[in-house]
Coordinates of C-alpha atoms in Angstrom, one line a residue:
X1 CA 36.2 -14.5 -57.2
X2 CA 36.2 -11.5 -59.6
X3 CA 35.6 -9.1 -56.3
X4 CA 37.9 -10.6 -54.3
X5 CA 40.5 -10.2 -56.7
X6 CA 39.5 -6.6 -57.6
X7 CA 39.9 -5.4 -54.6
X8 CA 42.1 -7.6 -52.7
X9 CA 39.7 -8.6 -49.5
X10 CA 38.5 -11.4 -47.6
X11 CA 34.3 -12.2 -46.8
X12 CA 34.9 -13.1 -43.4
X13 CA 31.0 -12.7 -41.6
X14 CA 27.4 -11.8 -43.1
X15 CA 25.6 -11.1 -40.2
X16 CA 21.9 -9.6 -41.7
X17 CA 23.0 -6.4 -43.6
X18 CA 26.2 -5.9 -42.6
X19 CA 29.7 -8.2 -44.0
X20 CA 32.5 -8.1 -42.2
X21 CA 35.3 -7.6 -44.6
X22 CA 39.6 -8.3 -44.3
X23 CA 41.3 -6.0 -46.0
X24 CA 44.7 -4.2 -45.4
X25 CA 43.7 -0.6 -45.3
X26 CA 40.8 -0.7 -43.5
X27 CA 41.2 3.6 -44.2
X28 CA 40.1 2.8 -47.5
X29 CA 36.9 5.0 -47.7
X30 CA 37.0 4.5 -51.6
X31 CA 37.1 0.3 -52.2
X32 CA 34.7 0.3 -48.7
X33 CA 31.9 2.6 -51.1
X34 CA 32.5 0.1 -54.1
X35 CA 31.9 -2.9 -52.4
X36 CA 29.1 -1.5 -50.6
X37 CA 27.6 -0.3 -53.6
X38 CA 28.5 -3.7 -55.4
X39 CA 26.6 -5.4 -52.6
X40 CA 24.2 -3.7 -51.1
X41 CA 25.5 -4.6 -47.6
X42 CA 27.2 -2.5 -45.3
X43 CA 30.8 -3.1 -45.5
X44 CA 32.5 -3.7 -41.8
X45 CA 35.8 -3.9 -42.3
X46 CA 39.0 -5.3 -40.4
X47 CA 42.7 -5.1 -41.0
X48 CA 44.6 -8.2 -42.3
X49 CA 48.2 -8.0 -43.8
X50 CA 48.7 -8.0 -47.5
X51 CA 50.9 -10.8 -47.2
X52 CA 47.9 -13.2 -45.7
X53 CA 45.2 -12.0 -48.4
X54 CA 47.5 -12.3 -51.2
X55 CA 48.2 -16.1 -49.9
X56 CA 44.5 -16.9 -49.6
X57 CA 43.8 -15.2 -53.1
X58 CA 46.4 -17.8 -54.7
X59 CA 44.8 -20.5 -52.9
X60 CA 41.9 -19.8 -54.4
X61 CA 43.1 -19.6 -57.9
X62 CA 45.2 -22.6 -57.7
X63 CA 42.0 -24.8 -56.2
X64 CA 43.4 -24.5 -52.7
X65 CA 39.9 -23.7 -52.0
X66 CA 36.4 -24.1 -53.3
X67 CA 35.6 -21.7 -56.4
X68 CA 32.9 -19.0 -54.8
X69 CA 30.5 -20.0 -57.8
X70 CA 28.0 -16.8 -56.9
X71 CA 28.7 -13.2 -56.3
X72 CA 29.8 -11.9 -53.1
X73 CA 26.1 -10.5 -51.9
X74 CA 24.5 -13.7 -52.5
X75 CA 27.0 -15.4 -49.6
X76 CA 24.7 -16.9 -47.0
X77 CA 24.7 -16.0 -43.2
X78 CA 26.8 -18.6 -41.1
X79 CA 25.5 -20.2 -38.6
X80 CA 27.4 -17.9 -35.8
X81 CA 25.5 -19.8 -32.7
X82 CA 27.6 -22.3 -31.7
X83 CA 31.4 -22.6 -30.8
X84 CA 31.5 -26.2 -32.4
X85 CA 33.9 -27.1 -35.2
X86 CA 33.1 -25.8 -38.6
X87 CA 31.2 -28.7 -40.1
X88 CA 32.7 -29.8 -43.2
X89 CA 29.7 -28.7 -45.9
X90 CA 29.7 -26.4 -49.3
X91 CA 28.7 -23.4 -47.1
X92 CA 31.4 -23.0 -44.9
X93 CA 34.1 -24.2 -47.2
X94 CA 32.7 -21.3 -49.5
X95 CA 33.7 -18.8 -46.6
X96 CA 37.2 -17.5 -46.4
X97 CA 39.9 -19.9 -45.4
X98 CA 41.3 -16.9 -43.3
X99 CA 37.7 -16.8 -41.7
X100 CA 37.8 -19.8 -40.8
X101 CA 41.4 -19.9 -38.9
X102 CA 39.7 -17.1 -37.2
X103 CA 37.0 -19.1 -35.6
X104 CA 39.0 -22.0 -34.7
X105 CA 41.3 -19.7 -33.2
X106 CA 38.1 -18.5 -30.6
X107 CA 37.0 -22.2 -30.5
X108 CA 40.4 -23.2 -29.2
X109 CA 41.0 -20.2 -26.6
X110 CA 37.5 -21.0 -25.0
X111 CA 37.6 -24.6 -25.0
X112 CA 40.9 -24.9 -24.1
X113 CA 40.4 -22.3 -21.1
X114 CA 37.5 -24.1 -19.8
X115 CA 39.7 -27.6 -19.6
X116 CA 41.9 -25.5 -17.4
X117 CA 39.5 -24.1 -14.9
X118 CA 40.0 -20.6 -15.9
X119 CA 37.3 -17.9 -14.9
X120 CA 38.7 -15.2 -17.3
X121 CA 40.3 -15.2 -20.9
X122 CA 42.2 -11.5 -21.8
X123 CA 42.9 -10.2 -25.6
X124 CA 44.8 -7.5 -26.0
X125 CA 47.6 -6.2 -28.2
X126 CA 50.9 -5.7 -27.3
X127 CA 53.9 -4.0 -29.3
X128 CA 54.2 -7.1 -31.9
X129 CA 52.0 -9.5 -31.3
X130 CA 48.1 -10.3 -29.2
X131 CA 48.6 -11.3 -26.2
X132 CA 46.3 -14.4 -25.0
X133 CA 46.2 -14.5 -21.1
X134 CA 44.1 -17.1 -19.0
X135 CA 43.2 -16.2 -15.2
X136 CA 43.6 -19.8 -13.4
X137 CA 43.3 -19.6 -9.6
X138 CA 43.0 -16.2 -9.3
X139 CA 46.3 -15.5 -11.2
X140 CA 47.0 -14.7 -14.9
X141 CA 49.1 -16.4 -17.0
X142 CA 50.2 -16.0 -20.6
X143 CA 49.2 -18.7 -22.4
X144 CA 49.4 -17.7 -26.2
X145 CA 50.7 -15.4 -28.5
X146 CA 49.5 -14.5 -31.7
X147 CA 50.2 -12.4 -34.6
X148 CA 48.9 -8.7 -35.1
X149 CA 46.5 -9.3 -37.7
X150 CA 44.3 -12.1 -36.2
X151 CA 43.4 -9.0 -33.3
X152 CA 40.6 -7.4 -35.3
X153 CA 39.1 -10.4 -36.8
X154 CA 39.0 -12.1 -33.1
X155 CA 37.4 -9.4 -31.7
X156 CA 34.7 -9.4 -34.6
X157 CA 33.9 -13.0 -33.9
X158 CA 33.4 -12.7 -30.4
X159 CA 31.3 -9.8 -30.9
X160 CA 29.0 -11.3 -33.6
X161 CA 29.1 -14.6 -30.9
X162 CA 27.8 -12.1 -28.0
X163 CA 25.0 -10.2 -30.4
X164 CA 27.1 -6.7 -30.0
X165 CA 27.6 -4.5 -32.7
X166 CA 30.3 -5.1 -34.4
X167 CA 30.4 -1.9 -36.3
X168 CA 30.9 0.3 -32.9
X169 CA 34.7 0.1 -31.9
X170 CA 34.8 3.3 -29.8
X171 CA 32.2 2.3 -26.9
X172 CA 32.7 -0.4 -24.2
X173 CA 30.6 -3.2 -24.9
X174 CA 28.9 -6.1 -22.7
X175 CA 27.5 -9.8 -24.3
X176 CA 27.5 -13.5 -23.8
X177 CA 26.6 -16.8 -25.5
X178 CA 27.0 -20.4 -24.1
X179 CA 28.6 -23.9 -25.3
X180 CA 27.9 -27.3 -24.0
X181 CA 31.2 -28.7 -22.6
X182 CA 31.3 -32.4 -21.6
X183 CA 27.8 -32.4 -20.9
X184 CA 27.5 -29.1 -19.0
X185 CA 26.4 -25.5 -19.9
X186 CA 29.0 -23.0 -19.9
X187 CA 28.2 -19.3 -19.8
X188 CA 30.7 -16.9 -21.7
X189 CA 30.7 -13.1 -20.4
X190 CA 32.4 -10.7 -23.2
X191 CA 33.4 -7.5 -22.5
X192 CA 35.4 -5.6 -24.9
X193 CA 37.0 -1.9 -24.0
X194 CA 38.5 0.6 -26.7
X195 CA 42.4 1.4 -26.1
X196 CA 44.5 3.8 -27.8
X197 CA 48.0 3.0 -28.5
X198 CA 50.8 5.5 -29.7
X199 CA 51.7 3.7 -33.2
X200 CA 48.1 2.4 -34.0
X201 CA 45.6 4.7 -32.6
X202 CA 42.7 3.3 -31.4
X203 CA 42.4 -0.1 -31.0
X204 CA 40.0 -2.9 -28.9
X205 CA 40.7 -5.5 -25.8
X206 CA 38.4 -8.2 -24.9
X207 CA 37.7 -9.8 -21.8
X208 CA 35.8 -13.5 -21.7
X209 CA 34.6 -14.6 -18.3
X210 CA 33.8 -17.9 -18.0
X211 CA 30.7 -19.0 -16.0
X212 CA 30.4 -22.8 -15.3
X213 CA 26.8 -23.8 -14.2
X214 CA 28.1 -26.2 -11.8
X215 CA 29.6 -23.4 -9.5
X216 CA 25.9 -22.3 -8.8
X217 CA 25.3 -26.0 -7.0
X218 CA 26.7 -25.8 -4.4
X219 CA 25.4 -26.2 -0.5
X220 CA 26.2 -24.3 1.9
X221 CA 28.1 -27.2 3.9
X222 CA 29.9 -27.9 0.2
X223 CA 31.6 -23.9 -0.2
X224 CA 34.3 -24.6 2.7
X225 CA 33.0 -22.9 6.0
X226 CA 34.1 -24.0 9.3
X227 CA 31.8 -25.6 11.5
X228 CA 31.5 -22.5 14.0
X229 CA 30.8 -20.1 11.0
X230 CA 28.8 -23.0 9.6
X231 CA 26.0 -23.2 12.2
X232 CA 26.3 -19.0 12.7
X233 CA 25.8 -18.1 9.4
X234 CA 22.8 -20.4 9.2
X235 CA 20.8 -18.8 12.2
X236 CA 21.9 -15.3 10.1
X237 CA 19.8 -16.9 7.3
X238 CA 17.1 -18.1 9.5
X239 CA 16.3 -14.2 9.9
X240 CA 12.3 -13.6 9.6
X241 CA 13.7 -9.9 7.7
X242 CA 16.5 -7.6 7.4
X243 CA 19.4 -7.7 5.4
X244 CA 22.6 -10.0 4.9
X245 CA 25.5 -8.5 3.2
X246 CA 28.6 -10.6 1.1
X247 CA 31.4 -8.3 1.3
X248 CA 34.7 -8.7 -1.2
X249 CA 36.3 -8.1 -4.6
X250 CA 35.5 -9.1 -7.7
X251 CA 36.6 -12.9 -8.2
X252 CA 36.2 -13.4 -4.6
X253 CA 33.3 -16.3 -4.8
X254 CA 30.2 -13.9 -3.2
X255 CA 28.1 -15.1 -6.2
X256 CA 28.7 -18.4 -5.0
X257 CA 27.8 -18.1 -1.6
X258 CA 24.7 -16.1 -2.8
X259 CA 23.3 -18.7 -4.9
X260 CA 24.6 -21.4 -1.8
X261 CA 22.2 -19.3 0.6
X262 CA 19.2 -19.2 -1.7
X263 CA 19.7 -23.2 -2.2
X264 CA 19.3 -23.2 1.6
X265 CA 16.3 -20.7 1.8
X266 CA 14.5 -22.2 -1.0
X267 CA 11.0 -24.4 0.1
X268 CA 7.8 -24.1 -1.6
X269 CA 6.5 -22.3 1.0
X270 CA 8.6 -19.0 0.4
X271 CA 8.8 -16.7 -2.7
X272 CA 12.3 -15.7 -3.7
X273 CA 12.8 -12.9 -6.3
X274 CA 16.3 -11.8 -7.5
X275 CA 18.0 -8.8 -9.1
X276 CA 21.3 -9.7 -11.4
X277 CA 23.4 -8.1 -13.3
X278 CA 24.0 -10.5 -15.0
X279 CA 21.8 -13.8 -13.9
X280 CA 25.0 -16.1 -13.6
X281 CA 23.5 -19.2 -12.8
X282 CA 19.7 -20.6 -13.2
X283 CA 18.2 -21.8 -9.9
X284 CA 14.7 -23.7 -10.6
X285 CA 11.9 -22.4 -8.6
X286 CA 13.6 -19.0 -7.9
X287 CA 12.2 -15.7 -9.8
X288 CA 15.5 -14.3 -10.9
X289 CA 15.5 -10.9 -12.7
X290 CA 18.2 -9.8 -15.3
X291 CA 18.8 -6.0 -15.0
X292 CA 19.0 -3.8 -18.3
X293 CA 19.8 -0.3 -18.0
X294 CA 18.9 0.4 -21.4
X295 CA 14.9 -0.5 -20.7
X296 CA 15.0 1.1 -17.3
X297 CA 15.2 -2.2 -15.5
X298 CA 17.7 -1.1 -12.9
X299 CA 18.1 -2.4 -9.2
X300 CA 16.4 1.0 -7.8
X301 CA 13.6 0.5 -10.3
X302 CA 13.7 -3.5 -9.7
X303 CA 13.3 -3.3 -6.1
X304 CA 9.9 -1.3 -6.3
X305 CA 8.5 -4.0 -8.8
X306 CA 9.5 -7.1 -6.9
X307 CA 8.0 -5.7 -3.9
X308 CA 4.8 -5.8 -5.6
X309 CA 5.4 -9.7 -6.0
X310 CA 4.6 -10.6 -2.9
X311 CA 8.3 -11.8 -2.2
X312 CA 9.5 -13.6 1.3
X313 CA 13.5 -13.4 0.0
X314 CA 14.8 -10.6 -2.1
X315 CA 18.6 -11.0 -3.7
X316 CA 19.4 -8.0 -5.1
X317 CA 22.7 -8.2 -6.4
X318 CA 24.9 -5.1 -5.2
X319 CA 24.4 -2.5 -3.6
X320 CA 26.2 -0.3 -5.7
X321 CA 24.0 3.4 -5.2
X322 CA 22.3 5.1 -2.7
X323 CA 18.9 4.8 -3.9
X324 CA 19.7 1.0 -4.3
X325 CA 20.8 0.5 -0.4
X326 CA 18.1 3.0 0.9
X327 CA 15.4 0.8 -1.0
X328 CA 16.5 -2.5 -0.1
X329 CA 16.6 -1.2 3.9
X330 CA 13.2 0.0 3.3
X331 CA 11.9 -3.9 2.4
X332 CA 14.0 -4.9 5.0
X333 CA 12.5 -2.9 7.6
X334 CA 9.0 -4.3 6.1
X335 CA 9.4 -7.9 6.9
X336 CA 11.6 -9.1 4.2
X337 CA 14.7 -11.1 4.1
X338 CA 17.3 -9.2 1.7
X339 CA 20.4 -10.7 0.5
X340 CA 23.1 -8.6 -1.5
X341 CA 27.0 -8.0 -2.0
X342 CA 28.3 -4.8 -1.1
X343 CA 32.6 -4.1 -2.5
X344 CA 34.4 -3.5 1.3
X345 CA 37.9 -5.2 2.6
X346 CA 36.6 -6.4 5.3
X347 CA 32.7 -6.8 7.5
X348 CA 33.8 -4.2 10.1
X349 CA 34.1 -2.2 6.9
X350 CA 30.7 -2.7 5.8
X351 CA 28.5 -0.2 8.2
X352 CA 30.9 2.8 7.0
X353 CA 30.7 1.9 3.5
X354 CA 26.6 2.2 3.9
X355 CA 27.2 5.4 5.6
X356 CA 29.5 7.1 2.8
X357 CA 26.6 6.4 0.8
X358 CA 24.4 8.7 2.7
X359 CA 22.5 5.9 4.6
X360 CA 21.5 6.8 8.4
X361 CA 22.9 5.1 10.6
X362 CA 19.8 4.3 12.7
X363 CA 18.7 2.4 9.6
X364 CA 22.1 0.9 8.9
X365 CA 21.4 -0.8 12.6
X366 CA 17.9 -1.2 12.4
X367 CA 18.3 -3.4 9.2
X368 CA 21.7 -5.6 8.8
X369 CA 21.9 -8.7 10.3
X370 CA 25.1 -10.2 9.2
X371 CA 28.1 -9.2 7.0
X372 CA 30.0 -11.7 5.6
X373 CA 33.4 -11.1 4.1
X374 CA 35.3 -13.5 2.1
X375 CA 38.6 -14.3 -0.1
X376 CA 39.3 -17.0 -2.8
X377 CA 43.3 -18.3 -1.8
X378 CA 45.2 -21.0 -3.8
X379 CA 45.5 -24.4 -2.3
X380 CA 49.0 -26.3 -2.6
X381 CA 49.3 -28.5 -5.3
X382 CA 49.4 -32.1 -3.7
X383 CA 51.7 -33.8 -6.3
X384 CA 54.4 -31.2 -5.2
X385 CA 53.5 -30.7 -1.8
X386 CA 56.2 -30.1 0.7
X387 CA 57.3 -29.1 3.9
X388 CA 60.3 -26.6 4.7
X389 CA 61.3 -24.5 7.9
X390 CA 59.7 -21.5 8.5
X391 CA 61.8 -18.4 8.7
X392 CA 61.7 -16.5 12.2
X393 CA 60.6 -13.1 10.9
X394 CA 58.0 -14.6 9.1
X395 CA 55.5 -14.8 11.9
X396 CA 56.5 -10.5 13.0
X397 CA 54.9 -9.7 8.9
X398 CA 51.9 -11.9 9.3
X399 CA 51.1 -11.0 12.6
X400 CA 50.4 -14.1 14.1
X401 CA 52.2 -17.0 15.2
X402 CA 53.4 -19.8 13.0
X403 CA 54.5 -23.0 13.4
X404 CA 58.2 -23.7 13.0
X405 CA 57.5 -26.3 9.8
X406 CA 54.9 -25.3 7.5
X407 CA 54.0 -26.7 3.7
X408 CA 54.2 -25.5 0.1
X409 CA 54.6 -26.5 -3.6
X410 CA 57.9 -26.9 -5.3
X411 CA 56.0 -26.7 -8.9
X412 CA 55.1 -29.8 -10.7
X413 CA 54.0 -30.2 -14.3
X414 CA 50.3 -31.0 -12.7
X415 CA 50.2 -27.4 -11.6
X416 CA 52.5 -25.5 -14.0
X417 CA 54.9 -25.4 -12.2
X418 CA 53.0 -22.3 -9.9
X419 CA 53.2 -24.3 -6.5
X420 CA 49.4 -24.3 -6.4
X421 CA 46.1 -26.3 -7.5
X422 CA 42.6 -24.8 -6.8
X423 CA 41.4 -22.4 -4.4
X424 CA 39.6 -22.7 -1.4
X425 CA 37.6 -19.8 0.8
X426 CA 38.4 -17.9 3.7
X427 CA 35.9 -16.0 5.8
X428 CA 34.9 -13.8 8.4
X429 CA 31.2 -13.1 9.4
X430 CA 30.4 -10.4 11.7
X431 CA 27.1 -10.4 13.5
X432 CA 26.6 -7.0 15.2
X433 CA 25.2 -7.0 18.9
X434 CA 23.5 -4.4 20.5
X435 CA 27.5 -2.9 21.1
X436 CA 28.8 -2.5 17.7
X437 CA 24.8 -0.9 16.9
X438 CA 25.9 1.9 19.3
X439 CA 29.2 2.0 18.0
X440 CA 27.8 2.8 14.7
X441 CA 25.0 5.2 15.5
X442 CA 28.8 6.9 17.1
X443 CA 29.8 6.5 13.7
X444 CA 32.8 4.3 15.0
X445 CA 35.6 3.7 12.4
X446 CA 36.0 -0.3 11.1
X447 CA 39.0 -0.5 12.5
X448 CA 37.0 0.6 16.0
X449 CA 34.4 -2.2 15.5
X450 CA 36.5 -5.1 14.1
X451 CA 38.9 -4.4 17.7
X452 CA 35.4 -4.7 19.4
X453 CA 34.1 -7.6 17.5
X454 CA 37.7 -9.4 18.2
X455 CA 38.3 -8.7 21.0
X456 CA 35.1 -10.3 22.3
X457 CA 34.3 -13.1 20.0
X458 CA 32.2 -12.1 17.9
X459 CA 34.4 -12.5 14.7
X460 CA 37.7 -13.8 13.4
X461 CA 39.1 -12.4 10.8
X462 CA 40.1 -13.6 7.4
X463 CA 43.8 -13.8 7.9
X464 CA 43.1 -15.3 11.2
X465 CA 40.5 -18.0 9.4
X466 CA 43.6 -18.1 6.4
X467 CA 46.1 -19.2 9.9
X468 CA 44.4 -22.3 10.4
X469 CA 44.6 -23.6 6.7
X470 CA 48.3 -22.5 7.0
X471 CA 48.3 -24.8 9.7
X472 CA 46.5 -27.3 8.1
X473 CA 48.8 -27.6 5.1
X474 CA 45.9 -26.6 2.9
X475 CA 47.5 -23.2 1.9
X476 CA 50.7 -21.0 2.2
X477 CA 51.6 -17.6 4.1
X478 CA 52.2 -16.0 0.8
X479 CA 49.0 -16.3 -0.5
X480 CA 47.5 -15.5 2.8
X481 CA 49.3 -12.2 2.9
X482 CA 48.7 -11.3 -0.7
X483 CA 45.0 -11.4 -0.2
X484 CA 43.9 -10.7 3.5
X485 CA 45.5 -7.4 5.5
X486 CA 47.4 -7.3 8.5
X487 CA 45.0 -7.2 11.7
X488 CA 47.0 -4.7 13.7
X489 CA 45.0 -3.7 16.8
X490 CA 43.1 -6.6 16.7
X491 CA 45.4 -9.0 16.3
X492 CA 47.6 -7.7 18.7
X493 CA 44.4 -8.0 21.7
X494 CA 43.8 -11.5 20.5
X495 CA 47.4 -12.4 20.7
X496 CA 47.5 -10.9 24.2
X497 CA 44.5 -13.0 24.9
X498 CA 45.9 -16.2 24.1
X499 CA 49.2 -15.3 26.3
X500 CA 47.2 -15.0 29.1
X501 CA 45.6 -18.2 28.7

C-alpha cells in the first residue's frame, strides 16, 4: 500500500521481470528509477488519469479493495493465458481494480466481436476518446467508445495476451493467442502499428483479426461455386503439376478456398506440404509450415526445404517476391502441383502481375494452370428483404442488363439496420488455352486477354458471376459495383453476343 501511495500508481501486469505500471506521467524518469530500484523489476509504464488512480487509492484505503498484505515486488505473475473471467480468488483481487476493468474490457470486445461474426476488431484513438470499431461483412462499424486513458493499458493487455513486447511502442508488432468459444477454437491475430498524433506524440493502434477454425472446413461444393465453375475448377485441381493461382484482396475468402482445395486433394496416397504466414487453420494429415522471418524461415528459403520432402502438393501461401514466384515455377515445372494466392483485380490480371515481377513469360505459360479470382459481397438480410423498381440508368453504370424489379434490405434490427446479413462469393476462373499462352509470350495487356477469354467462353467475370445473384435476389447492384469493376470491352462483346442470339 505504502508504494502505491508514495508514488501515486497502479500494479497492473508482472510479466517475468518487467511490471507494467499506471501512472499519470508516464515522463516521469525520476518515480520510474525509484520504483525500479524499490523492486528490482523493470518498470513499464502506461498513462492513467489522476482522477482514476486517486479513486482506486481511496478504495483501497476505505476497504473498497483487498489490503496488498506484501510489498509490491513480491506480487505474483497473473495467469495472462486465457480470456476467461477473472476468477474470484486472493490473487487477482490483490491486483489493481483498474487492472482488472482493463481486462474485462478486452474480454468483452473479443467475445462480443466473435458473437457477431466479425473478422476484424480496430483500436485506435481519436481526438477525445478510443475508438472501438468491428469489421462485420466486410464493412466497419463503430461499435464502442471509450475514454482516453483505458488506450495504453488495452494495448498492454493485448500485447502481453499475444507474447510481444510490451516495452517496444515505436515498432509494428505481430502476435496471437486463442479462446475456446461455445465449443470451438478461435484464433486472434494482433497487430499493433505506432501513430503520431499532433497533441500527444506518439501513440499505438491495434488491429485483432479474428480466425474461426470452422472457416477452414469447408468443401469445395460448400464455399458457393456454380456448378460450371464447380466441375472446372476441379479438373484445374486434378493437374498431375503446375501451378493454381487465388487472385484477390485481403478479406476476399482465398484462404478459404485454399484450405477448401487441399480438403479435396488430400488422400493418403499424396504428400501435401504448406508455407503460411501465418498457419490460419490446422488441417490433419497436411504438413503445414509457419514462416518466421526472424529465423530465416521465409517462402524462398521454405520452398527449397519442402522440396527435399518428397512433396506431391505444395501451398505456398503468396507469391509476394520474385525469388518466391521463380521458385515455386521451378517445382512446378518438376512435377509438382503448387497452389498459392497472388494480390491482382482480376485472373486476366494475373500473367502481368508475374511478369512485373521479372518472371519470363515462357515460364509464366509453361507453369499456370488456372487463376482464380474471387470477391466476398453481402447477402440481403431476409427479415428485411424486399423488392423495389429498378431505376433505368441503373443497368448503363453496371454494364449489363437488369431486370426491371430487383431485391434489397430496408434495415431491420436482425441486421443493424445495414440492409445486409452474411456474405457470399463471387468468382471468375480463367483457364488459359494454347491462345491466351501466345497472347502472353506477346506480353498482351489483361484487359487484351480477359476480351479473349470473354469473348470465347472461357471465363465470366466477377461482376458478370455477381449478375446472376442480383437476379437471384441473393445480393444487390450496390454491393456488386462496390466490389467488382466495370467490364468495358468485354462486356460490351458479350452483350453483343447475346443480341445476336
Amino acid at each position: 500500500m505504502s508504494y502505491i501511495e508514495q508514488y501515486k500508481v497502479i500494479p497492473l501486469f508482472l510479466r517475468g521481470n518487467q511490471l507494467t505500471i499506471a501512472m499519470s506521467d508516464p515522463t516521469n524518469l525520476r518515480t520510474q528509477d525509484h520504483l525500479r530500484f524499490t523492486t528490482g523489476k523493470e518498470i513499464d509504464p502506461v498513462i492513467a488519469s489522476e482522477l482514476s488512480i486517486e479513486h482506486y487509492i481511496r478504495k483501497l484505503k476505505s476497504g473498497g479493495i483487498k489490503e496488498v498484505n506484501r510489498p509490491l515486488d513480491s506480487m505474483e505473475k497473473i495467469d495472462l493465458d486465457s480470456l476467461k473471467d477473472v476468477p474470484d480468488n486472493p490473487e487477482f483481487q490483490a491486483a489493481s481494480e483498474y487492472g482488472e476493468v482493463v481486462v474485462n474490457i478486452v474480454n468483452n470486445l473479443v467475445l462480443n466481436a466473435i458473437e457477431e461474426n466479425a473478422s476484424d476488431i480496430h483500436i485506435e484513438e481519436m481526438n477525445n476518446h478510443v475508438r472501438v470499431r468491428y469489421r462485420i461483412d466486410g464493412i466497419l462499424i463503430e461499435r464502442r467508445t471509450l475514454e482516453t486513458h483505458y488506450l495504453a493499458p488495452l494495448i498492454s493487455r493485448l500485447k502481453i495476451l499475444s507474447n510481444m513486447d510490451i516495452a517496444e511502442k515505436r515498432k509494428p508488432q505481430d502476435g496471437k493467442f486463442h479462446i475456446h468459444h461455445d465449443g470451438h477454437q478461435v484464433d486472434v491475430r494482433v497487430s499493433t502499428f505506432p501513430t503520431v498524433t499532433r497533441d500527444k506524440g506518439l501513440m499505438e493502434k491495434a488491429a485483432l483479426r479474428i480466425l474461426n477454425s470452422d472457416s477452414g472446413t469447408y468443401t469445395l461444393g460448400e464455399i458457393g461455386f456454380t456448378t460450371a465453375i464447380l466441375r472446372k475448377f476441379q479438373d484445374v485441381l486434378a493437374s498431375p503439376n503446375g501451378i493454381i493461382l487465388v487472385t484477390g484482396p485481403t478479406g476476399s475468402g482465398k484462404s478459404t478456398t485454399l484450405y477448401a482445395a487441399l480438403k479435396h486433394l488430400h488422400s493418403p496416397e499424396v504428400n501435401i506440404v504448406t508455407m503460411e504466414d501465418p498457419v490460419e487453420y490446422a488441417m490433419e494429415g497436411i504438413s503445414q509450415g509457419q514462416i518466421n522471418v526472424k529465423s530465416g524461415f521465409t517462402f524462398a528459403s521454405g520452398i527449397r526445404s519442402i522440396l527435399r520432402q518428397d512433396p506431391d502438393i505444395i501451398m505456398v501461401g503468396e507469391m509476394r517476391d520474385h525469388e518466391t514466384c521463380e521458385l515455386a515455377i521451378q517445382a512446378a515445372l518438376t512435377g509438382h502441383l503448387v497452389l498459392s494466392t497472388l494480390h491482382t483485380n482480376d485472373a486476366s490480371s494475373a500473367f502481368n502481375r508475374l511478369m512485373d515481377m521479372d518472371l519470363e513469360p515462357y515460364l509464366i505459360t509453361s507453369a499456370v494452370r488456372g487463376v482464380m479470382a474471387q470477391r466476398l459481397v453481402r447477402k440481403i438480410c431476409p427479415h428485411c428483404k424486399e423488392k423495389y423498381t429498378v431505376a433505368s440508368s441503373l443497368s448503363t453504370h453496371f454494364g449489363y442488363e437488369l431486370p426491371e424489379k430487383l431485391f434489397r434490405g430496408s434495415g431491420c434490427s436482425h441486421c443493424s439496420h445495414t440492409g445486409y446479413s452474411g456474405r457470399v462469393p463471387i468468382f471468375e476462373l480463367l483457364v488459359p488455352d494454347e491462345t491466351i499462352c501466345q497472347m502472353v509470350m506477346h506480353r498482351a495487356t489483361a484487359s487484351e486477354i480477359r476480351t479473349y477469354a470473354v469473348k470465347n467462353g472461357l471465363a465470366e467475370t466477377l461482376r458478370y458471376h455477381g449478375l446472376q445473384l442480383i437476379k437471384e435476389g441473393i445480393t444487390t447492384v450496390e454491393e456488386v459495383m462496390m466490389k467488382t469493376e466495370k467490364d468495358g470491352l468485354a462486356v460490351q462483346m458479350f452483350n453483343s453476343e447475346l443480341t445476336e442470339m
